[in-house]
PDB file of C-alpha atoms in Angstrom:
ATOM      1  CA  UNK A   1      -3.453 -44.509 -23.703  1.00 42.00           C
ATOM      2  CA  UNK A   2      -3.389 -42.265 -20.638  1.00 43.00           C
ATOM      3  CA  UNK A   3      -6.490 -42.434 -18.437  1.00 42.00           C
ATOM      4  CA  UNK A   4      -7.486 -38.865 -19.252  1.00 45.00           C
ATOM      5  CA  UNK A   5      -7.174 -39.299 -22.995  1.00 44.00           C
ATOM      6  CA  UNK A   6     -10.102 -40.228 -25.163  1.00 45.00           C
ATOM      7  CA  UNK A   7      -9.882 -40.694 -28.928  1.00 41.00           C
ATOM      8  CA  UNK A   8     -13.274 -39.044 -29.269  1.00 46.00           C
ATOM      9  CA  UNK A   9     -12.522 -36.003 -27.130  1.00 56.00           C
ATOM     10  CA  UNK A  10     -11.546 -33.869 -30.137  1.00 66.00           C
ATOM     11  CA  UNK A  11     -14.322 -33.550 -32.646  1.00 69.00           C
ATOM     12  CA  UNK A  12     -14.266 -31.501 -35.794  1.00 73.00           C
ATOM     13  CA  UNK A  13     -16.056 -28.192 -35.404  1.00 82.00           C
ATOM     14  CA  UNK A  14     -17.426 -25.932 -38.065  1.00 90.00           C
ATOM     15  CA  UNK A  15     -15.744 -22.565 -37.520  1.00 94.00           C
ATOM     16  CA  UNK A  16     -18.048 -20.216 -35.626  1.00 97.00           C
ATOM     17  CA  UNK A  17     -18.368 -16.469 -35.216  1.00 97.00           C
ATOM     18  CA  UNK A  18     -19.107 -14.943 -31.823  1.00 98.00           C
ATOM     19  CA  UNK A  19     -20.155 -11.406 -31.026  1.00 97.00           C
ATOM     20  CA  UNK A  20     -20.029  -9.201 -27.944  1.00 97.00           C
ATOM     21  CA  UNK A  21     -21.187  -5.643 -27.428  1.00 94.00           C
ATOM     22  CA  UNK A  22     -18.001  -4.305 -29.001  1.00 97.00           C
ATOM     23  CA  UNK A  23     -16.331  -7.193 -30.793  1.00 98.00           C
ATOM     24  CA  UNK A  24     -16.544  -9.795 -33.508  1.00 98.00           C
ATOM     25  CA  UNK A  25     -14.689 -13.061 -32.855  1.00 98.00           C
ATOM     26  CA  UNK A  26     -14.049 -15.171 -35.935  1.00 98.00           C
ATOM     27  CA  UNK A  27     -11.397 -17.554 -37.229  1.00 98.00           C
ATOM     28  CA  UNK A  28      -8.685 -15.770 -39.175  1.00 98.00           C
ATOM     29  CA  UNK A  29      -7.914 -16.725 -42.767  1.00 97.00           C
ATOM     30  CA  UNK A  30      -5.674 -15.710 -45.668  1.00 97.00           C
ATOM     31  CA  UNK A  31      -7.240 -12.247 -45.881  1.00 97.00           C
ATOM     32  CA  UNK A  32      -5.996 -11.570 -42.334  1.00 98.00           C
ATOM     33  CA  UNK A  33      -2.400 -12.669 -42.853  1.00 98.00           C
ATOM     34  CA  UNK A  34      -0.955  -9.170 -43.189  1.00 98.00           C
ATOM     35  CA  UNK A  35      -2.799  -7.882 -40.110  1.00 98.00           C
ATOM     36  CA  UNK A  36      -1.542 -10.850 -38.060  1.00 98.00           C
ATOM     37  CA  UNK A  37       2.008 -10.325 -39.316  1.00 98.00           C
ATOM     38  CA  UNK A  38       1.976  -6.610 -38.504  1.00 98.00           C
ATOM     39  CA  UNK A  39       0.548  -7.103 -34.999  1.00 98.00           C
ATOM     40  CA  UNK A  40       3.033  -9.863 -34.201  1.00 98.00           C
ATOM     41  CA  UNK A  41       5.978  -7.525 -34.815  1.00 98.00           C
ATOM     42  CA  UNK A  42       5.359  -6.058 -31.369  1.00 97.00           C
ATOM     43  CA  UNK A  43       8.306  -6.960 -29.088  1.00 96.00           C
ATOM     44  CA  UNK A  44       6.008  -7.635 -26.119  1.00 96.00           C
ATOM     45  CA  UNK A  45       4.007 -10.243 -28.056  1.00 97.00           C
ATOM     46  CA  UNK A  46       7.225 -11.943 -29.151  1.00 96.00           C
ATOM     47  CA  UNK A  47       8.635 -11.802 -25.611  1.00 95.00           C
ATOM     48  CA  UNK A  48       5.683 -13.155 -23.661  1.00 95.00           C
ATOM     49  CA  UNK A  49       4.085 -15.613 -26.093  1.00 95.00           C
ATOM     50  CA  UNK A  50       5.511 -18.663 -27.806  1.00 93.00           C
ATOM     51  CA  UNK A  51       5.211 -17.283 -31.342  1.00 95.00           C
ATOM     52  CA  UNK A  52       8.453 -17.381 -33.357  1.00 94.00           C
ATOM     53  CA  UNK A  53      10.889 -14.502 -32.967  1.00 95.00           C
ATOM     54  CA  UNK A  54      11.699 -12.928 -35.331  1.00 95.00           C
ATOM     55  CA  UNK A  55       8.173 -13.327 -36.708  1.00 97.00           C
ATOM     56  CA  UNK A  56       8.410 -13.644 -40.489  1.00 98.00           C
ATOM     57  CA  UNK A  57       5.737 -13.373 -43.210  1.00 98.00           C
ATOM     58  CA  UNK A  58       5.847 -17.151 -43.696  1.00 98.00           C
ATOM     59  CA  UNK A  59       4.924 -17.634 -40.042  1.00 98.00           C
ATOM     60  CA  UNK A  60       1.779 -15.552 -40.513  1.00 98.00           C
ATOM     61  CA  UNK A  61       0.906 -17.434 -43.702  1.00 98.00           C
ATOM     62  CA  UNK A  62       1.305 -20.795 -41.961  1.00 98.00           C
ATOM     63  CA  UNK A  63      -0.823 -19.573 -39.059  1.00 98.00           C
ATOM     64  CA  UNK A  64      -3.765 -18.264 -41.078  1.00 98.00           C
ATOM     65  CA  UNK A  65      -3.725 -20.856 -43.868  1.00 98.00           C
ATOM     66  CA  UNK A  66      -2.775 -24.052 -42.000  1.00 98.00           C
ATOM     67  CA  UNK A  67      -2.668 -23.894 -38.201  1.00 98.00           C
ATOM     68  CA  UNK A  68      -6.013 -22.156 -37.681  1.00 98.00           C
ATOM     69  CA  UNK A  69      -8.137 -24.154 -40.161  1.00 97.00           C
ATOM     70  CA  UNK A  70      -6.516 -27.462 -39.180  1.00 97.00           C
ATOM     71  CA  UNK A  71      -7.210 -26.764 -35.502  1.00 97.00           C
ATOM     72  CA  UNK A  72     -10.902 -26.304 -36.236  1.00 97.00           C
ATOM     73  CA  UNK A  73     -11.049 -29.304 -38.583  1.00 96.00           C
ATOM     74  CA  UNK A  74      -9.413 -31.577 -36.003  1.00 95.00           C
ATOM     75  CA  UNK A  75     -11.238 -30.130 -33.003  1.00 95.00           C
ATOM     76  CA  UNK A  76      -7.882 -29.596 -31.325  1.00 96.00           C
ATOM     77  CA  UNK A  77      -7.593 -25.794 -31.255  1.00 97.00           C
ATOM     78  CA  UNK A  78     -10.256 -23.128 -31.706  1.00 98.00           C
ATOM     79  CA  UNK A  79      -8.649 -19.857 -32.748  1.00 98.00           C
ATOM     80  CA  UNK A  80     -10.472 -16.547 -32.972  1.00 98.00           C
ATOM     81  CA  UNK A  81      -9.303 -13.234 -34.273  1.00 98.00           C
ATOM     82  CA  UNK A  82     -10.650 -10.459 -32.065  1.00 98.00           C
ATOM     83  CA  UNK A  83     -11.967  -7.735 -34.361  1.00 98.00           C
ATOM     84  CA  UNK A  84     -13.478  -4.339 -33.717  1.00 98.00           C
ATOM     85  CA  UNK A  85     -16.780  -3.589 -35.423  1.00 91.00           C
ATOM     86  CA  UNK A  86     -14.864  -1.576 -38.010  1.00 93.00           C
ATOM     87  CA  UNK A  87     -12.885  -4.668 -38.996  1.00 95.00           C
ATOM     88  CA  UNK A  88      -9.574  -3.851 -37.295  1.00 97.00           C
ATOM     89  CA  UNK A  89      -7.683  -6.713 -35.624  1.00 98.00           C
ATOM     90  CA  UNK A  90      -7.522  -6.005 -31.886  1.00 98.00           C
ATOM     91  CA  UNK A  91      -6.116  -9.325 -30.709  1.00 98.00           C
ATOM     92  CA  UNK A  92      -5.970 -13.095 -30.998  1.00 98.00           C
ATOM     93  CA  UNK A  93      -7.374 -15.824 -28.791  1.00 98.00           C
ATOM     94  CA  UNK A  94      -7.153 -19.610 -28.916  1.00 98.00           C
ATOM     95  CA  UNK A  95      -8.659 -22.441 -26.895  1.00 98.00           C
ATOM     96  CA  UNK A  96      -6.501 -25.557 -27.163  1.00 98.00           C
ATOM     97  CA  UNK A  97      -7.858 -28.920 -26.020  1.00 97.00           C
ATOM     98  CA  UNK A  98      -5.419 -30.376 -23.476  1.00 96.00           C
ATOM     99  CA  UNK A  99      -7.236 -33.362 -21.962  1.00 92.00           C
ATOM    100  CA  UNK A 100     -10.751 -34.675 -21.568  1.00 91.00           C
ATOM    101  CA  UNK A 101     -12.949 -31.713 -20.655  1.00 95.00           C
ATOM    102  CA  UNK A 102     -10.032 -29.279 -20.303  1.00 98.00           C
ATOM    103  CA  UNK A 103      -8.953 -26.494 -22.644  1.00 98.00           C
ATOM    104  CA  UNK A 104      -6.130 -23.985 -22.296  1.00 98.00           C
ATOM    105  CA  UNK A 105      -6.662 -20.369 -23.286  1.00 98.00           C
ATOM    106  CA  UNK A 106      -4.008 -18.199 -24.868  1.00 98.00           C
ATOM    107  CA  UNK A 107      -4.329 -14.630 -26.115  1.00 98.00           C
ATOM    108  CA  UNK A 108      -2.578 -11.456 -27.119  1.00 97.00           C
ATOM    109  CA  UNK A 109      -3.707  -7.900 -27.761  1.00 97.00           C
ATOM    110  CA  UNK A 110      -2.469  -5.674 -30.561  1.00 97.00           C
ATOM    111  CA  UNK A 111      -0.327  -2.911 -29.092  1.00 96.00           C
ATOM    112  CA  UNK A 112      -2.578  -0.033 -30.151  1.00 95.00           C
ATOM    113  CA  UNK A 113      -5.667  -1.670 -28.644  1.00 96.00           C
ATOM    114  CA  UNK A 114      -4.418  -2.529 -25.158  1.00 95.00           C
ATOM    115  CA  UNK A 115      -6.014  -1.189 -22.013  1.00 94.00           C
ATOM    116  CA  UNK A 116      -9.581  -1.170 -23.338  1.00 95.00           C
ATOM    117  CA  UNK A 117     -10.691  -4.571 -22.032  1.00 96.00           C
ATOM    118  CA  UNK A 118     -11.152  -6.106 -25.480  1.00 97.00           C
ATOM    119  CA  UNK A 119      -9.294  -9.364 -24.813  1.00 97.00           C
ATOM    120  CA  UNK A 120     -10.987  -9.948 -21.470  1.00 97.00           C
ATOM    121  CA  UNK A 121     -14.367  -9.417 -23.141  1.00 97.00           C
ATOM    122  CA  UNK A 122     -13.387 -11.842 -25.890  1.00 98.00           C
ATOM    123  CA  UNK A 123     -12.101 -14.404 -23.388  1.00 98.00           C
ATOM    124  CA  UNK A 124     -15.425 -14.442 -21.558  1.00 97.00           C
ATOM    125  CA  UNK A 125     -17.366 -14.923 -24.786  1.00 98.00           C
ATOM    126  CA  UNK A 126     -15.060 -17.697 -25.997  1.00 98.00           C
ATOM    127  CA  UNK A 127     -15.137 -19.515 -22.647  1.00 98.00           C
ATOM    128  CA  UNK A 128     -18.921 -19.331 -22.477  1.00 98.00           C
ATOM    129  CA  UNK A 129     -19.020 -20.845 -25.973  1.00 98.00           C
ATOM    130  CA  UNK A 130     -16.553 -23.649 -25.199  1.00 97.00           C
ATOM    131  CA  UNK A 131     -18.433 -24.534 -22.006  1.00 97.00           C
ATOM    132  CA  UNK A 132     -21.830 -24.704 -23.694  1.00 96.00           C
ATOM    133  CA  UNK A 133     -20.981 -25.980 -27.178  1.00 95.00           C
ATOM    134  CA  UNK A 134     -17.847 -28.128 -26.777  1.00 95.00           C
ATOM    135  CA  UNK A 135     -18.483 -29.695 -23.376  1.00 92.00           C
ATOM    136  CA  UNK A 136     -15.395 -28.305 -21.655  1.00 97.00           C
ATOM    137  CA  UNK A 137     -15.537 -28.227 -17.838  1.00 98.00           C
ATOM    138  CA  UNK A 138     -12.290 -26.346 -17.109  1.00 98.00           C
ATOM    139  CA  UNK A 139     -10.414 -23.653 -19.009  1.00 98.00           C
ATOM    140  CA  UNK A 140      -6.845 -23.182 -17.848  1.00 98.00           C
ATOM    141  CA  UNK A 141      -4.831 -20.012 -18.222  1.00 98.00           C
ATOM    142  CA  UNK A 142      -1.051 -20.078 -18.012  1.00 98.00           C
ATOM    143  CA  UNK A 143       1.435 -17.254 -18.313  1.00 97.00           C
ATOM    144  CA  UNK A 144       5.088 -16.850 -17.536  1.00 97.00           C
ATOM    145  CA  UNK A 145       5.661 -15.417 -14.071  1.00 98.00           C
ATOM    146  CA  UNK A 146       6.040 -11.676 -14.565  1.00 97.00           C
ATOM    147  CA  UNK A 147       3.498 -11.358 -17.373  1.00 97.00           C
ATOM    148  CA  UNK A 148       1.296  -9.028 -15.343  1.00 97.00           C
ATOM    149  CA  UNK A 149      -0.689  -7.842 -18.364  1.00 96.00           C
ATOM    150  CA  UNK A 150      -1.867 -11.378 -19.133  1.00 97.00           C
ATOM    151  CA  UNK A 151      -2.657 -12.002 -15.480  1.00 98.00           C
ATOM    152  CA  UNK A 152      -4.731  -8.825 -15.288  1.00 97.00           C
ATOM    153  CA  UNK A 153      -6.772  -9.893 -18.325  1.00 97.00           C
ATOM    154  CA  UNK A 154      -7.360 -13.364 -16.876  1.00 97.00           C
ATOM    155  CA  UNK A 155      -8.420 -12.010 -13.501  1.00 97.00           C
ATOM    156  CA  UNK A 156     -10.781  -9.472 -15.070  1.00 95.00           C
ATOM    157  CA  UNK A 157     -12.337 -12.322 -17.055  1.00 96.00           C
ATOM    158  CA  UNK A 158     -13.019 -14.200 -13.816  1.00 96.00           C
ATOM    159  CA  UNK A 159     -10.152 -16.690 -13.726  1.00 98.00           C
ATOM    160  CA  UNK A 160      -8.936 -17.828 -10.309  1.00 98.00           C
ATOM    161  CA  UNK A 161      -5.132 -17.838 -10.087  1.00 98.00           C
ATOM    162  CA  UNK A 162      -4.251 -21.153  -8.461  1.00 98.00           C
ATOM    163  CA  UNK A 163      -0.496 -20.975  -8.080  1.00 98.00           C
ATOM    164  CA  UNK A 164       2.913 -21.203  -9.728  1.00 98.00           C
ATOM    165  CA  UNK A 165       4.203 -24.181 -11.708  1.00 98.00           C
ATOM    166  CA  UNK A 166       7.960 -24.641 -11.908  1.00 98.00           C
ATOM    167  CA  UNK A 167       9.566 -25.052 -15.331  1.00 98.00           C
ATOM    168  CA  UNK A 168       6.136 -25.463 -16.930  1.00 97.00           C
ATOM    169  CA  UNK A 169       6.561 -23.294 -20.030  1.00 95.00           C
ATOM    170  CA  UNK A 170       9.139 -23.724 -22.766  1.00 95.00           C
ATOM    171  CA  UNK A 171       9.441 -20.408 -24.563  1.00 92.00           C
ATOM    172  CA  UNK A 172      11.932 -20.429 -27.426  1.00 92.00           C
ATOM    173  CA  UNK A 173      14.082 -23.117 -25.864  1.00 93.00           C
ATOM    174  CA  UNK A 174      14.114 -21.737 -22.316  1.00 95.00           C
ATOM    175  CA  UNK A 175      12.041 -23.345 -19.577  1.00 97.00           C
ATOM    176  CA  UNK A 176      10.327 -20.877 -17.274  1.00 96.00           C
ATOM    177  CA  UNK A 177       8.036 -20.870 -14.263  1.00 98.00           C
ATOM    178  CA  UNK A 178       4.422 -19.960 -14.921  1.00 98.00           C
ATOM    179  CA  UNK A 179       1.269 -18.886 -13.170  1.00 98.00           C
ATOM    180  CA  UNK A 180      -1.762 -21.115 -13.620  1.00 98.00           C
ATOM    181  CA  UNK A 181      -5.418 -20.283 -13.187  1.00 98.00           C
ATOM    182  CA  UNK A 182      -8.791 -21.647 -14.150  1.00 98.00           C
ATOM    183  CA  UNK A 183     -12.302 -20.703 -15.114  1.00 98.00           C
ATOM    184  CA  UNK A 184     -15.118 -23.189 -14.493  1.00 98.00           C
ATOM    185  CA  UNK A 185     -18.652 -23.254 -15.924  1.00 98.00           C
ATOM    186  CA  UNK A 186     -20.013 -22.551 -12.438  1.00 96.00           C
ATOM    187  CA  UNK A 187     -18.039 -19.276 -12.388  1.00 97.00           C
ATOM    188  CA  UNK A 188     -20.318 -18.129 -15.206  1.00 97.00           C
ATOM    189  CA  UNK A 189     -23.472 -19.661 -13.760  1.00 96.00           C
ATOM    190  CA  UNK A 190     -23.366 -22.569 -16.216  1.00 97.00           C
ATOM    191  CA  UNK A 191     -23.740 -26.309 -15.532  1.00 95.00           C
ATOM    192  CA  UNK A 192     -20.829 -28.741 -15.907  1.00 94.00           C
ATOM    193  CA  UNK A 193     -21.031 -31.755 -18.177  1.00 93.00           C
ATOM    194  CA  UNK A 194     -19.567 -33.901 -15.375  1.00 91.00           C
ATOM    195  CA  UNK A 195     -20.353 -33.564 -11.650  1.00 91.00           C
ATOM    196  CA  UNK A 196     -17.813 -31.490  -9.729  1.00 92.00           C
ATOM    197  CA  UNK A 197     -17.071 -32.324  -6.102  1.00 91.00           C
ATOM    198  CA  UNK A 198     -14.785 -29.611  -4.658  1.00 91.00           C
ATOM    199  CA  UNK A 199     -12.341 -30.556  -1.912  1.00 92.00           C
ATOM    200  CA  UNK A 200     -13.394 -29.663   1.607  1.00 85.00           C
ATOM    201  CA  UNK A 201     -11.338 -26.762   2.904  1.00 74.00           C
TER     202      UNK A 201
END
């Protein structure tokens, strides 16, 4: 077992619903399959994320009926649909546990709802939740170099871009360089579960 792995780090979580001023964040289920499928037809989502391309109805079914509920049940991935108050799907966001105290955030916005700050608002709410309720001390954001839309969302949400990792993303069989950034509890005025001793500059 690697030093940073702990068999108890992933604990089953009851799915939760979060709210912001404009949004409802909740796990997606079978009733959302068609909305997920339709949104994922956008070429930009297929280009910049690791979802299958072409994105078929069976992919959406697997996502809403297996991947999402299993992630919550295993405490390995917490996926939220980002919904407007009228019930329309505006985006998707997931926090995947990577190592002890560290989660990685991933997100996309539905094409017709971009540019309104919805995903950044959702990211802040989800990170606040994972810091306070799951005991995460670092949320990492990664995006392929050139994905300026994702970077803009992360920066608006308060993430600090830390650099570029070579060959760190495998997207549909091609390895690519990626940007990496982080959000810490202290960035939101929250305490860490473990003491943090920053390096002296």
